[in-house]
């Protein structure tokens, strides 16, 4: 493999991790929006807050990682996408900033109206941000972003059938991942009623998202024929893996096997991301911008890979430690809840 191919492989792995981790993060906001009134929805909002609170900022490390990889390794592609798609990308940036600020301010607010205001901002931005990210992906996948600065249509490039389909799938996927993940968190904390509620939501969103994906086949065939040919050609085995993993996830949810469903749900979503990559390879931008044509100078690629190797030694153990502490804290909270009221100064679950 060439240095450009290695860099693309690493960047796509980072994109996959962003979809899985930040996707579930955004999905938490989706369920926050539908949790209900102040009293009825409070237990669900507390669970969501407790689950994403320690890691929601860390999840966006992968978005920054992907941006840096493409900026450095494939600068012409990065410039083309950023200039043609600056409208949805700007909305994404606003959404991420508004979401983070609202999440932090809601926790610090003492007045009910403030909590409602920041809660609404957090929930709405959690839905709109993945939708606009999906429209960007749909525009690239359907070949509406040609190579060159702002050479694509500034509106039609992201407001088209494939982009809308991708946006809806992005929202559905985030909601599904969050519901599937929250079942295990709720059970670990001894909140079986919440685990059951999120189980039902995961089943419904999984079925609805699957139906949208099936209906989207006709959309892709008419609106993005090259992507359709790739997905039904050499990427077909990966598409089949995604479909099977999705079906297994639904069965596991019916059986209430909440830990196992985390792996199969993640596999189903990750396979979609890699299916797109295989379907479009070796083109980064259609119709003719290949990996080799758009890659940076080989010296830049090799230096980036070397720095990446060193950075991985720092980043991966740090993230593993963070998630380990996060899961341990959940276990302690569950034990405290089982033993009685939380002691003064210790956060209750």
mmCIF file of C-alpha atoms in Angstrom:
data_model
loop_
_atom_site.group_PDB
_atom_site.id
_atom_site.type_symbol
_atom_site.label_atom_id
_atom_site.label_comp_id
_atom_site.label_asym_id
_atom_site.label_seq_id
_atom_site.Cartn_x
_atom_site.Cartn_y
_atom_site.Cartn_z
ATOM 1 C CA UNK A 1 0.000 0.000 0.000
ATOM 2 C CA UNK A 2 1.128 3.553 -0.649
ATOM 3 C CA UNK A 3 1.454 6.229 2.029
ATOM 4 C CA UNK A 4 -1.666 7.915 0.659
ATOM 5 C CA UNK A 5 -3.669 4.716 0.983
ATOM 6 C CA UNK A 6 -2.462 4.208 4.562
ATOM 7 C CA UNK A 7 -3.407 7.757 5.459
ATOM 8 C CA UNK A 8 -6.839 7.361 3.909
ATOM 9 C CA UNK A 9 -7.320 4.088 5.808
ATOM 10 C CA UNK A 10 -6.449 5.758 9.109
ATOM 11 C CA UNK A 11 -8.657 8.774 8.369
ATOM 12 C CA UNK A 12 -11.607 6.512 7.565
ATOM 13 C CA UNK A 13 -11.052 4.584 10.788
ATOM 14 C CA UNK A 14 -11.202 7.925 12.620
ATOM 15 C CA UNK A 15 -14.417 8.803 10.789
ATOM 16 C CA UNK A 16 -15.900 5.465 11.829
ATOM 17 C CA UNK A 17 -15.053 6.105 15.484
ATOM 18 C CA UNK A 18 -16.598 9.570 15.240
ATOM 19 C CA UNK A 19 -19.793 8.120 13.806
ATOM 20 C CA UNK A 20 -19.995 5.491 16.555
ATOM 21 C CA UNK A 21 -19.073 7.592 19.592
ATOM 22 C CA UNK A 22 -20.262 11.068 18.698
ATOM 23 C CA UNK A 23 -23.247 9.500 16.935
ATOM 24 C CA UNK A 24 -24.452 7.980 20.193
ATOM 25 C CA UNK A 25 -23.683 11.311 21.844
ATOM 26 C CA UNK A 26 -25.942 13.194 19.407
ATOM 27 C CA UNK A 27 -28.584 10.496 19.819
ATOM 28 C CA UNK A 28 -28.677 11.214 23.537
ATOM 29 C CA UNK A 29 -29.827 14.713 22.668
ATOM 30 C CA UNK A 30 -32.486 13.270 20.378
ATOM 31 C CA UNK A 31 -33.990 11.296 23.281
ATOM 32 C CA UNK A 32 -33.592 14.275 25.583
ATOM 33 C CA UNK A 33 -35.864 16.168 23.177
ATOM 34 C CA UNK A 34 -38.546 13.439 23.402
ATOM 35 C CA UNK A 35 -38.170 12.651 27.118
ATOM 36 C CA UNK A 36 -41.347 14.510 28.097
ATOM 37 C CA UNK A 37 -42.119 17.205 30.654
ATOM 38 C CA UNK A 38 -39.931 18.454 33.466
ATOM 39 C CA UNK A 39 -41.052 15.824 35.981
ATOM 40 C CA UNK A 40 -41.790 12.854 33.745
ATOM 41 C CA UNK A 41 -38.653 13.284 31.656
ATOM 42 C CA UNK A 42 -36.259 13.992 34.508
ATOM 43 C CA UNK A 43 -35.056 10.368 35.094
ATOM 44 C CA UNK A 44 -34.328 9.913 31.378
ATOM 45 C CA UNK A 45 -32.502 13.226 31.139
ATOM 46 C CA UNK A 46 -30.440 12.388 34.212
ATOM 47 C CA UNK A 47 -29.439 9.054 32.696
ATOM 48 C CA UNK A 48 -28.511 10.681 29.386
ATOM 49 C CA UNK A 49 -26.548 13.402 31.153
ATOM 50 C CA UNK A 50 -24.803 10.862 33.336
ATOM 51 C CA UNK A 51 -23.913 8.675 30.348
ATOM 52 C CA UNK A 52 -22.520 11.286 27.980
ATOM 53 C CA UNK A 53 -21.261 13.836 30.508
ATOM 54 C CA UNK A 54 -17.730 12.460 31.032
ATOM 55 C CA UNK A 55 -17.008 11.713 27.340
ATOM 56 C CA UNK A 56 -18.984 14.100 25.139
ATOM 57 C CA UNK A 57 -16.041 16.421 24.554
ATOM 58 C CA UNK A 58 -13.623 13.539 23.962
ATOM 59 C CA UNK A 59 -15.868 12.185 21.206
ATOM 60 C CA UNK A 60 -15.213 15.235 19.047
ATOM 61 C CA UNK A 61 -11.504 14.442 19.071
ATOM 62 C CA UNK A 62 -12.255 12.131 16.164
ATOM 63 C CA UNK A 63 -13.866 14.894 14.105
ATOM 64 C CA UNK A 64 -10.785 17.057 14.558
ATOM 65 C CA UNK A 65 -8.635 14.049 13.718
ATOM 66 C CA UNK A 66 -10.479 13.423 10.436
ATOM 67 C CA UNK A 67 -10.315 17.100 9.467
ATOM 68 C CA UNK A 68 -6.564 17.207 10.094
ATOM 69 C CA UNK A 69 -5.984 13.992 8.141
ATOM 70 C CA UNK A 70 -7.779 15.261 5.026
ATOM 71 C CA UNK A 71 -6.422 18.781 5.373
ATOM 72 C CA UNK A 72 -2.885 17.433 5.501
ATOM 73 C CA UNK A 73 -3.053 14.337 3.324
ATOM 74 C CA UNK A 74 -5.574 15.390 0.678
ATOM 75 C CA UNK A 75 -5.632 19.199 0.740
ATOM 76 C CA UNK A 76 -7.325 19.597 -2.647
ATOM 77 C CA UNK A 77 -10.208 17.369 -1.549
ATOM 78 C CA UNK A 78 -10.501 19.173 1.776
ATOM 79 C CA UNK A 79 -10.590 22.574 0.055
ATOM 80 C CA UNK A 80 -13.161 21.405 -2.487
ATOM 81 C CA UNK A 81 -15.538 20.017 0.142
ATOM 82 C CA UNK A 82 -15.086 22.926 2.548
ATOM 83 C CA UNK A 83 -15.711 25.566 -0.137
ATOM 84 C CA UNK A 84 -18.656 23.903 -1.879
ATOM 85 C CA UNK A 85 -20.260 22.737 1.359
ATOM 86 C CA UNK A 86 -19.580 25.791 3.491
ATOM 87 C CA UNK A 87 -23.279 26.378 4.213
ATOM 88 C CA UNK A 88 -24.064 23.005 5.870
ATOM 89 C CA UNK A 89 -20.581 22.869 7.424
ATOM 90 C CA UNK A 90 -21.124 26.266 9.013
ATOM 91 C CA UNK A 91 -24.457 25.064 10.381
ATOM 92 C CA UNK A 92 -22.674 21.985 11.752
ATOM 93 C CA UNK A 93 -20.109 24.191 13.491
ATOM 94 C CA UNK A 94 -22.883 26.338 15.010
ATOM 95 C CA UNK A 95 -24.704 23.186 16.087
ATOM 96 C CA UNK A 96 -21.672 21.684 17.834
ATOM 97 C CA UNK A 97 -20.909 24.945 19.629
ATOM 98 C CA UNK A 98 -24.534 25.561 20.647
ATOM 99 C CA UNK A 99 -24.922 21.982 21.817
ATOM 100 C CA UNK A 100 -21.826 22.022 24.000
ATOM 101 C CA UNK A 101 -22.605 25.408 25.504
ATOM 102 C CA UNK A 102 -26.236 24.510 26.207
ATOM 103 C CA UNK A 103 -25.245 21.191 27.782
ATOM 104 C CA UNK A 104 -22.834 22.920 30.155
ATOM 105 C CA UNK A 105 -25.128 25.856 30.981
ATOM 106 C CA UNK A 106 -28.139 23.639 31.675
ATOM 107 C CA UNK A 107 -26.210 21.765 34.349
ATOM 108 C CA UNK A 108 -25.170 25.028 35.989
ATOM 109 C CA UNK A 109 -28.603 26.696 35.776
ATOM 110 C CA UNK A 110 -30.812 26.907 38.853
ATOM 111 C CA UNK A 111 -33.882 28.580 37.304
ATOM 112 C CA UNK A 112 -36.427 26.344 35.579
ATOM 113 C CA UNK A 113 -36.838 28.632 32.562
ATOM 114 C CA UNK A 114 -33.095 28.621 32.016
ATOM 115 C CA UNK A 115 -32.951 24.847 32.203
ATOM 116 C CA UNK A 116 -35.783 24.638 29.646
ATOM 117 C CA UNK A 117 -34.099 27.131 27.331
ATOM 118 C CA UNK A 118 -30.701 25.449 27.388
ATOM 119 C CA UNK A 119 -32.307 21.995 27.286
ATOM 120 C CA UNK A 120 -34.193 22.906 24.113
ATOM 121 C CA UNK A 121 -31.022 24.289 22.528
ATOM 122 C CA UNK A 122 -29.109 21.126 23.440
ATOM 123 C CA UNK A 123 -31.783 18.808 22.076
ATOM 124 C CA UNK A 124 -32.466 20.676 18.825
ATOM 125 C CA UNK A 125 -28.793 21.068 17.980
ATOM 126 C CA UNK A 126 -28.321 17.339 18.689
ATOM 127 C CA UNK A 127 -30.813 16.564 15.923
ATOM 128 C CA UNK A 128 -29.889 19.224 13.363
ATOM 129 C CA UNK A 129 -26.116 18.750 13.542
ATOM 130 C CA UNK A 130 -26.030 15.084 12.421
ATOM 131 C CA UNK A 131 -28.652 15.887 9.775
ATOM 132 C CA UNK A 132 -26.405 18.501 8.165
ATOM 133 C CA UNK A 133 -23.367 16.222 8.491
ATOM 134 C CA UNK A 134 -25.397 13.621 6.620
ATOM 135 C CA UNK A 135 -26.269 16.081 3.858
ATOM 136 C CA UNK A 136 -22.561 16.759 3.349
ATOM 137 C CA UNK A 137 -21.843 13.036 3.087
ATOM 138 C CA UNK A 138 -24.730 12.615 0.661
ATOM 139 C CA UNK A 139 -23.474 15.431 -1.543
ATOM 140 C CA UNK A 140 -19.972 13.953 -1.711
ATOM 141 C CA UNK A 141 -21.226 10.404 -2.282
ATOM 142 C CA UNK A 142 -23.574 11.451 -5.094
ATOM 143 C CA UNK A 143 -20.791 13.270 -6.941
ATOM 144 C CA UNK A 144 -21.984 16.831 -6.400
ATOM 145 C CA UNK A 145 -18.649 18.112 -5.101
ATOM 146 C CA UNK A 146 -16.198 18.385 -8.003
ATOM 147 C CA UNK A 147 -12.509 18.987 -7.463
ATOM 148 C CA UNK A 148 -11.773 22.719 -7.190
ATOM 149 C CA UNK A 149 -12.598 25.699 -5.012
ATOM 150 C CA UNK A 150 -16.386 26.172 -4.788
ATOM 151 C CA UNK A 151 -16.945 24.502 -8.143
ATOM 152 C CA UNK A 152 -20.049 22.715 -6.933
ATOM 153 C CA UNK A 153 -23.495 24.268 -6.578
ATOM 154 C CA UNK A 154 -23.604 25.928 -3.141
ATOM 155 C CA UNK A 155 -27.193 24.826 -2.483
ATOM 156 C CA UNK A 156 -27.995 21.838 -4.697
ATOM 157 C CA UNK A 157 -24.793 20.112 -3.598
ATOM 158 C CA UNK A 158 -26.310 19.401 -0.170
ATOM 159 C CA UNK A 159 -30.023 19.951 -0.781
ATOM 160 C CA UNK A 160 -30.854 16.986 -3.006
ATOM 161 C CA UNK A 161 -32.520 13.552 -2.647
ATOM 162 C CA UNK A 162 -29.345 11.662 -1.684
ATOM 163 C CA UNK A 163 -28.299 14.301 0.851
ATOM 164 C CA UNK A 164 -31.737 14.392 2.471
ATOM 165 C CA UNK A 165 -31.710 10.594 2.629
ATOM 166 C CA UNK A 166 -28.249 10.621 4.215
ATOM 167 C CA UNK A 167 -29.349 13.302 6.694
ATOM 168 C CA UNK A 168 -32.388 11.290 7.773
ATOM 169 C CA UNK A 169 -30.281 8.137 8.085
ATOM 170 C CA UNK A 170 -27.746 10.055 10.179
ATOM 171 C CA UNK A 171 -30.444 11.215 12.622
ATOM 172 C CA UNK A 172 -32.005 7.747 12.759
ATOM 173 C CA UNK A 173 -28.658 6.072 13.280
ATOM 174 C CA UNK A 174 -27.645 8.370 16.120
ATOM 175 C CA UNK A 175 -30.990 7.833 17.862
ATOM 176 C CA UNK A 176 -30.695 4.070 17.427
ATOM 177 C CA UNK A 177 -27.127 3.888 18.724
ATOM 178 C CA UNK A 178 -27.949 6.028 21.750
ATOM 179 C CA UNK A 179 -31.015 3.992 22.678
ATOM 180 C CA UNK A 180 -29.090 0.719 22.304
ATOM 181 C CA UNK A 181 -26.177 2.002 24.409
ATOM 182 C CA UNK A 182 -28.423 3.528 27.093
ATOM 183 C CA UNK A 183 -30.140 0.206 27.776
ATOM 184 C CA UNK A 184 -26.935 -1.249 29.219
ATOM 185 C CA UNK A 185 -26.157 1.947 31.157
ATOM 186 C CA UNK A 186 -29.643 1.967 32.703
ATOM 187 C CA UNK A 187 -29.424 -1.685 33.704
ATOM 188 C CA UNK A 188 -25.947 -1.183 35.188
ATOM 189 C CA UNK A 189 -27.390 1.556 37.386
ATOM 190 C CA UNK A 190 -30.274 -0.649 38.463
ATOM 191 C CA UNK A 191 -32.875 1.376 36.535
ATOM 192 C CA UNK A 192 -34.685 -1.469 34.836
ATOM 193 C CA UNK A 193 -37.685 0.687 33.918
ATOM 194 C CA UNK A 194 -35.462 3.024 31.922
ATOM 195 C CA UNK A 195 -33.650 0.082 30.345
ATOM 196 C CA UNK A 196 -37.005 -1.226 29.180
ATOM 197 C CA UNK A 197 -38.051 2.186 27.846
ATOM 198 C CA UNK A 198 -34.861 2.587 25.818
ATOM 199 C CA UNK A 199 -35.105 -1.016 24.627
ATOM 200 C CA UNK A 200 -38.459 -0.237 23.041
ATOM 201 C CA UNK A 201 -37.072 2.935 21.501
ATOM 202 C CA UNK A 202 -34.076 1.094 20.084
ATOM 203 C CA UNK A 203 -36.387 -1.482 18.518
ATOM 204 C CA UNK A 204 -38.583 1.193 16.939
ATOM 205 C CA UNK A 205 -35.749 3.402 15.687
ATOM 206 C CA UNK A 206 -33.817 0.372 14.420
ATOM 207 C CA UNK A 207 -36.839 -0.807 12.428
ATOM 208 C CA UNK A 208 -37.626 2.690 11.111
ATOM 209 C CA UNK A 209 -34.013 3.405 10.149
ATOM 210 C CA UNK A 210 -33.796 0.045 8.399
ATOM 211 C CA UNK A 211 -36.983 0.816 6.474
ATOM 212 C CA UNK A 212 -35.611 4.215 5.435
ATOM 213 C CA UNK A 213 -32.404 2.533 4.262
ATOM 214 C CA UNK A 214 -34.385 0.034 2.195
ATOM 215 C CA UNK A 215 -36.494 2.804 0.694
ATOM 216 C CA UNK A 216 -33.307 4.731 -0.008
ATOM 217 C CA UNK A 217 -32.192 2.098 -2.497
ATOM 218 C CA UNK A 218 -34.613 3.529 -5.045
ATOM 219 C CA UNK A 219 -33.400 7.055 -4.270
ATOM 220 C CA UNK A 220 -29.753 6.102 -4.829
ATOM 221 C CA UNK A 221 -30.549 4.272 -8.039
ATOM 222 C CA UNK A 222 -32.221 7.356 -9.491
ATOM 223 C CA UNK A 223 -30.109 10.121 -7.956
ATOM 224 C CA UNK A 224 -26.648 8.584 -7.408
ATOM 225 C CA UNK A 225 -26.206 5.780 -9.971
ATOM 226 C CA UNK A 226 -22.447 5.412 -9.478
ATOM 227 C CA UNK A 227 -22.822 5.026 -5.724
ATOM 228 C CA UNK A 228 -25.700 2.601 -6.274
ATOM 229 C CA UNK A 229 -23.565 0.527 -8.654
ATOM 230 C CA UNK A 230 -20.732 0.410 -6.127
ATOM 231 C CA UNK A 231 -22.982 -0.557 -3.212
ATOM 232 C CA UNK A 232 -24.633 -3.326 -5.221
ATOM 233 C CA UNK A 233 -21.305 -4.392 -6.731
ATOM 234 C CA UNK A 234 -18.059 -4.872 -4.895
ATOM 235 C CA UNK A 235 -19.372 -3.319 -1.647
ATOM 236 C CA UNK A 236 -22.356 -5.677 -1.558
ATOM 237 C CA UNK A 237 -20.756 -8.095 0.987
ATOM 238 C CA UNK A 238 -20.268 -5.201 3.414
ATOM 239 C CA UNK A 239 -23.838 -4.026 2.864
ATOM 240 C CA UNK A 240 -25.037 -7.557 3.633
ATOM 241 C CA UNK A 241 -22.939 -7.594 6.826
ATOM 242 C CA UNK A 242 -24.574 -4.326 7.882
ATOM 243 C CA UNK A 243 -28.061 -5.680 7.248
ATOM 244 C CA UNK A 244 -27.378 -8.935 9.105
ATOM 245 C CA UNK A 245 -25.812 -7.120 12.059
ATOM 246 C CA UNK A 246 -28.854 -4.854 12.210
ATOM 247 C CA UNK A 247 -31.219 -7.836 12.269
ATOM 248 C CA UNK A 248 -29.142 -9.596 14.954
ATOM 249 C CA UNK A 249 -29.237 -6.404 17.009
ATOM 250 C CA UNK A 250 -33.020 -6.370 16.941
ATOM 251 C CA UNK A 251 -33.113 -10.011 18.068
ATOM 252 C CA UNK A 252 -30.678 -9.264 20.905
ATOM 253 C CA UNK A 253 -32.831 -6.322 21.982
ATOM 254 C CA UNK A 254 -35.895 -8.550 22.065
ATOM 255 C CA UNK A 255 -33.902 -10.969 24.251
ATOM 256 C CA UNK A 256 -32.664 -8.057 26.452
ATOM 257 C CA UNK A 257 -28.993 -8.865 25.853
ATOM 258 C CA UNK A 258 -27.921 -5.267 26.215
ATOM 259 C CA UNK A 259 -24.138 -5.675 26.299
ATOM 260 C CA UNK A 260 -23.984 -7.857 23.192
ATOM 261 C CA UNK A 261 -26.240 -5.493 21.252
ATOM 262 C CA UNK A 262 -23.679 -2.729 21.653
ATOM 263 C CA UNK A 263 -21.231 -4.663 19.474
ATOM 264 C CA UNK A 264 -23.723 -5.683 16.789
ATOM 265 C CA UNK A 265 -25.298 -2.229 16.597
ATOM 266 C CA UNK A 266 -21.853 -0.670 16.194
ATOM 267 C CA UNK A 267 -20.963 -3.238 13.510
ATOM 268 C CA UNK A 268 -24.150 -2.482 11.568
ATOM 269 C CA UNK A 269 -23.394 1.245 11.499
ATOM 270 C CA UNK A 270 -19.646 0.878 10.865
ATOM 271 C CA UNK A 271 -20.347 -1.391 7.905
ATOM 272 C CA UNK A 272 -22.413 1.380 6.292
ATOM 273 C CA UNK A 273 -19.470 3.780 6.560
ATOM 274 C CA UNK A 274 -17.033 1.252 5.090
ATOM 275 C CA UNK A 275 -19.505 0.151 2.447
ATOM 276 C CA UNK A 276 -19.603 3.722 1.148
ATOM 277 C CA UNK A 277 -15.788 3.833 1.091
ATOM 278 C CA UNK A 278 -15.453 0.566 -0.827
ATOM 279 C CA UNK A 279 -18.224 1.552 -3.247
ATOM 280 C CA UNK A 280 -16.505 4.825 -4.128
ATOM 281 C CA UNK A 281 -12.823 3.772 -4.016
ATOM 282 C CA UNK A 282 -10.433 4.843 -5.522
ATOM 283 C CA UNK A 283 -12.320 8.103 -6.078
ATOM 284 C CA UNK A 284 -12.449 10.621 -3.246
ATOM 285 C CA UNK A 285 -14.518 13.011 -5.330
ATOM 286 C CA UNK A 286 -16.473 11.981 -8.382
ATOM 287 C CA UNK A 287 -16.067 11.775 -11.292
ATOM 288 C CA UNK A 288 -12.268 11.501 -11.493
ATOM 289 C CA UNK A 289 -10.476 12.747 -8.331
ATOM 290 C CA UNK A 290 -8.651 9.614 -7.223
ATOM 291 C CA UNK A 291 -6.602 8.987 -4.098
ATOM 292 C CA UNK A 292 -3.342 9.095 -6.058
ATOM 293 C CA UNK A 293 -4.298 12.264 -7.947
ATOM 294 C CA UNK A 294 -5.289 14.284 -4.883
ATOM 295 C CA UNK A 295 -2.728 13.088 -2.323
ATOM 296 C CA UNK A 296 -0.193 15.502 -0.875
ATOM 297 C CA UNK A 297 3.546 15.251 -1.496
ATOM 298 C CA UNK A 298 4.932 11.828 -0.410
ATOM 299 C CA UNK A 299 7.259 13.505 2.107
ATOM 300 C CA UNK A 300 4.249 15.165 3.774
ATOM 301 C CA UNK A 301 2.361 11.877 3.868
ATOM 302 C CA UNK A 302 5.282 10.003 5.428
ATOM 303 C CA UNK A 303 5.850 12.718 8.028
ATOM 304 C CA UNK A 304 2.142 12.734 8.896
ATOM 305 C CA UNK A 305 2.097 8.969 9.342
ATOM 306 C CA UNK A 306 5.167 9.136 11.589
ATOM 307 C CA UNK A 307 3.629 11.844 13.772
ATOM 308 C CA UNK A 308 0.401 9.881 13.815
ATOM 309 C CA UNK A 309 2.190 6.802 15.155
ATOM 310 C CA UNK A 310 3.668 8.811 18.024
ATOM 311 C CA UNK A 311 0.365 10.525 18.754
ATOM 312 C CA UNK A 312 -1.429 7.181 18.840
ATOM 313 C CA UNK A 313 0.812 6.075 21.708
ATOM 314 C CA UNK A 314 -0.509 9.011 23.736
ATOM 315 C CA UNK A 315 -4.101 9.225 22.544
ATOM 316 C CA UNK A 316 -5.273 5.615 22.625
ATOM 317 C CA UNK A 317 -4.172 4.793 26.216
ATOM 318 C CA UNK A 318 -5.610 8.106 27.395
ATOM 319 C CA UNK A 319 -8.994 7.402 25.829
ATOM 320 C CA UNK A 320 -9.018 3.828 27.125
ATOM 321 C CA UNK A 321 -8.268 5.128 30.609
ATOM 322 C CA UNK A 322 -11.048 7.710 30.320
ATOM 323 C CA UNK A 323 -13.614 5.117 29.287
ATOM 324 C CA UNK A 324 -12.362 2.741 31.993
ATOM 325 C CA UNK A 325 -12.831 5.406 34.676
ATOM 326 C CA UNK A 326 -16.221 6.243 33.201
ATOM 327 C CA UNK A 327 -17.443 2.646 33.384
ATOM 328 C CA UNK A 328 -15.977 2.207 36.896
ATOM 329 C CA UNK A 329 -17.783 5.352 38.041
ATOM 330 C CA UNK A 330 -21.036 3.900 36.686
ATOM 331 C CA UNK A 331 -20.454 0.706 38.652
ATOM 332 C CA UNK A 332 -19.774 2.624 41.870
ATOM 333 C CA UNK A 333 -22.921 4.678 41.333
ATOM 334 C CA UNK A 334 -24.946 1.505 40.837
ATOM 335 C CA UNK A 335 -23.548 -0.005 44.029
ATOM 336 C CA UNK A 336 -24.335 3.184 45.948
ATOM 337 C CA UNK A 337 -27.877 3.151 44.652
ATOM 338 C CA UNK A 338 -28.281 -0.504 45.614
ATOM 339 C CA UNK A 339 -26.889 0.109 49.121
ATOM 340 C CA UNK A 340 -28.962 3.201 49.864
ATOM 341 C CA UNK A 341 -28.889 6.992 49.488
ATOM 342 C CA UNK A 342 -25.701 8.460 48.076
ATOM 343 C CA UNK A 343 -23.415 9.963 50.717
ATOM 344 C CA UNK A 344 -23.048 13.702 50.926
ATOM 345 C CA UNK A 345 -20.802 15.021 48.194
ATOM 346 C CA UNK A 346 -21.066 11.890 46.049
ATOM 347 C CA UNK A 347 -23.150 12.199 42.900
ATOM 348 C CA UNK A 348 -26.295 10.103 42.908
ATOM 349 C CA UNK A 349 -27.122 8.110 39.819
#
